[in-house]
């Protein structure tokens, strides 16, 4: 869920979906797989338009498959930044994945998405593997501050993986949580 100001800046979801379908068709991109056991990510999706590596991790076919994407420039920003915002989104991912988890860095007073993770599950084991895999290709990542929602599994994994990190909850997610509790 995005904040209201962020949602107001985006086009309607059906427009985004239509644009993506049109782009895929015009560029002869492969179909989105409908089974997590697809053999590999097509080469065209593994690299940026500048022919730089983008797919950093593919754990391979299976029920816990994980794909992690980050360009060289995004990796550099990840390594040099100390302040991050992290969140998962569920509505836009292909059916074979559960969520897209995105790590944003605060860089030169802008918030830049630097890592995109397609995950099959939403639990501590998955989040720990995600962090471990990111550290494989970005060992210099050393966050000092992370803002996130109030999901316990992520909070625990981040505090265990980065003992020095200051974790703070997002006010928007706090309001959502309180509202959900009041509805019960």
Coordinates of C-alpha atoms in Angstrom, one line a residue:
X1 CA 0.0 0.0 0.0
X2 CA 1.3 3.4 -1.0
X3 CA 0.6 6.6 0.9
X4 CA -2.2 8.8 -0.5
X5 CA 0.3 11.4 -2.0
X6 CA 2.3 8.6 -3.7
X7 CA -0.9 7.1 -5.1
X8 CA -2.0 10.4 -6.5
X9 CA 1.2 10.7 -8.5
X10 CA 0.7 7.3 -10.2
X11 CA -1.5 6.5 -13.1
X12 CA -4.4 4.1 -12.5
X13 CA -3.4 0.4 -12.1
X14 CA -5.4 -0.7 -15.1
X15 CA -3.5 1.8 -17.2
X16 CA -0.1 0.6 -15.9
X17 CA -1.1 -3.0 -16.7
X18 CA -2.2 -2.2 -20.2
X19 CA 1.0 -0.2 -20.8
X20 CA 3.1 -3.2 -19.6
X21 CA 1.2 -5.6 -21.8
X22 CA 1.6 -3.3 -24.8
X23 CA 5.4 -2.9 -24.1
X24 CA 5.8 -6.7 -23.8
X25 CA 4.1 -7.3 -27.1
X26 CA 5.9 -4.5 -29.0
X27 CA 9.3 -5.7 -27.7
X28 CA 8.7 -9.4 -28.2
X29 CA 9.3 -10.1 -24.6
X30 CA 8.7 -13.7 -23.4
X31 CA 5.4 -14.5 -21.6
X32 CA 5.3 -14.3 -17.8
X33 CA 5.8 -17.9 -16.5
X34 CA 2.8 -19.5 -14.8
X35 CA 4.9 -22.1 -12.9
X36 CA 7.7 -21.4 -10.4
X37 CA 9.7 -24.3 -12.0
X38 CA 10.5 -22.3 -15.1
X39 CA 14.0 -23.2 -16.1
X40 CA 15.6 -19.7 -16.2
X41 CA 15.0 -16.1 -16.6
X42 CA 15.2 -15.0 -20.2
X43 CA 18.5 -13.3 -21.1
X44 CA 16.8 -10.2 -22.2
X45 CA 15.4 -9.7 -18.6
X46 CA 18.8 -10.4 -16.9
X47 CA 20.4 -7.2 -18.2
X48 CA 19.6 -3.5 -18.4
X49 CA 19.2 -1.6 -21.6
X50 CA 22.9 -0.6 -21.1
X51 CA 23.7 -4.3 -21.2
X52 CA 24.7 -4.2 -17.5
X53 CA 23.8 -7.1 -15.2
X54 CA 20.4 -6.7 -13.5
X55 CA 19.4 -10.2 -12.3
X56 CA 21.7 -10.7 -9.3
X57 CA 20.2 -13.8 -7.8
X58 CA 18.0 -16.6 -9.1
X59 CA 17.8 -19.4 -6.6
X60 CA 16.5 -21.8 -9.3
X61 CA 13.3 -23.7 -9.9
X62 CA 11.4 -24.8 -6.8
X63 CA 8.8 -23.8 -4.2
X64 CA 11.2 -21.2 -2.5
X65 CA 12.5 -19.6 -5.7
X66 CA 13.7 -16.1 -5.3
X67 CA 14.8 -13.5 -7.9
X68 CA 16.7 -10.4 -6.9
X69 CA 17.5 -7.6 -9.3
X70 CA 19.8 -4.6 -8.9
X71 CA 21.9 -2.8 -11.5
X72 CA 25.5 -1.8 -10.9
X73 CA 24.5 1.8 -10.2
X74 CA 21.8 0.6 -7.8
X75 CA 24.4 -1.6 -6.1
X76 CA 26.7 1.3 -5.7
X77 CA 24.0 3.4 -4.1
X78 CA 23.1 0.5 -1.8
X79 CA 26.7 0.3 -0.7
X80 CA 27.2 4.0 -0.2
X81 CA 23.9 4.9 1.5
X82 CA 23.1 4.5 5.2
X83 CA 19.4 5.3 5.3
X84 CA 16.8 3.0 3.7
X85 CA 13.1 2.4 3.4
X86 CA 11.8 -1.2 2.7
X87 CA 8.4 -2.6 1.9
X88 CA 6.7 -5.4 0.1
X89 CA 3.8 -5.1 -2.3
X90 CA 1.5 -7.9 -3.4
X91 CA -0.9 -6.7 -6.1
X92 CA 1.6 -6.3 -9.0
X93 CA 3.5 -9.6 -8.9
X94 CA 3.1 -12.5 -11.2
X95 CA 0.9 -15.2 -9.7
X96 CA 3.8 -17.5 -9.1
X97 CA 5.3 -15.1 -6.6
X98 CA 3.8 -13.8 -3.3
X99 CA 5.4 -10.4 -3.2
X100 CA 7.8 -7.9 -4.6
X101 CA 10.0 -6.6 -1.8
X102 CA 11.8 -3.4 -2.6
X103 CA 14.7 -1.7 -0.8
X104 CA 14.9 2.1 -1.4
X105 CA 18.0 4.1 -0.5
X106 CA 18.0 7.8 0.6
X107 CA 20.6 9.2 -1.8
X108 CA 21.3 12.9 -2.3
X109 CA 18.0 13.8 -0.7
X110 CA 16.1 11.5 -3.1
X111 CA 14.5 8.1 -2.4
X112 CA 15.9 5.6 -5.0
X113 CA 14.8 2.0 -5.4
X114 CA 18.0 -0.1 -5.4
X115 CA 17.0 -3.8 -4.9
X116 CA 13.9 -5.6 -6.2
X117 CA 13.2 -9.1 -4.7
X118 CA 10.5 -11.4 -6.0
X119 CA 9.6 -13.7 -3.1
X120 CA 7.4 -16.7 -2.8
X121 CA 6.8 -16.4 1.0
X122 CA 6.4 -13.8 3.7
X123 CA 8.3 -15.3 6.7
X124 CA 11.6 -14.9 8.6
X125 CA 13.3 -17.7 6.7
X126 CA 12.6 -16.1 3.4
X127 CA 13.6 -12.6 4.6
X128 CA 16.9 -14.0 6.1
X129 CA 17.7 -15.7 2.8
X130 CA 16.9 -12.5 1.0
X131 CA 19.3 -10.5 3.2
X132 CA 22.0 -13.2 2.9
X133 CA 21.7 -13.2 -0.9
X134 CA 21.9 -9.4 -1.1
X135 CA 25.1 -9.4 1.0
X136 CA 26.6 -11.9 -1.5
X137 CA 26.5 -9.3 -4.3
X138 CA 26.7 -6.2 -2.1
X139 CA 28.9 -7.1 0.9
X140 CA 29.5 -3.4 1.7
X141 CA 25.8 -2.8 2.5
X142 CA 25.8 -1.5 6.0
X143 CA 22.5 0.2 6.8
X144 CA 22.4 2.6 9.8
X145 CA 18.7 3.5 9.6
X146 CA 15.8 1.5 8.1
X147 CA 12.1 2.6 7.9
X148 CA 9.7 -0.2 7.4
X149 CA 6.2 -1.4 8.2
X150 CA 5.4 -3.2 11.4
X151 CA 5.9 -6.8 10.1
X152 CA 7.6 -8.7 12.9
X153 CA 9.5 -11.2 10.7
X154 CA 11.3 -8.4 8.8
X155 CA 12.0 -6.4 12.0
X156 CA 13.6 -9.4 13.6
X157 CA 15.7 -10.4 10.6
X158 CA 17.0 -6.9 10.0
X159 CA 17.8 -6.3 13.7
X160 CA 19.6 -9.7 13.8
X161 CA 21.5 -9.1 10.5
X162 CA 22.5 -5.5 11.3
X163 CA 22.8 -5.1 15.1
X164 CA 23.8 -1.5 14.7
X165 CA 20.8 -0.5 12.6
X166 CA 18.1 1.9 13.9
X167 CA 14.7 0.6 12.9
X168 CA 11.7 2.9 12.7
X169 CA 8.1 2.2 11.7
X170 CA 6.3 4.1 9.0
X171 CA 3.5 6.4 10.3
X172 CA 1.3 5.3 7.4
X173 CA 1.6 1.7 8.3
X174 CA 1.0 2.5 12.0
X175 CA -2.2 4.2 11.1
X176 CA -3.3 1.2 9.0
X177 CA -2.5 -1.2 11.8
X178 CA -4.4 0.8 14.3
X179 CA -7.4 1.1 11.9
X180 CA -7.4 -2.7 11.4
X181 CA -7.3 -3.2 15.2
X182 CA -10.3 -0.9 15.6
X183 CA -12.3 -2.8 13.0
X184 CA -12.0 -6.1 15.0

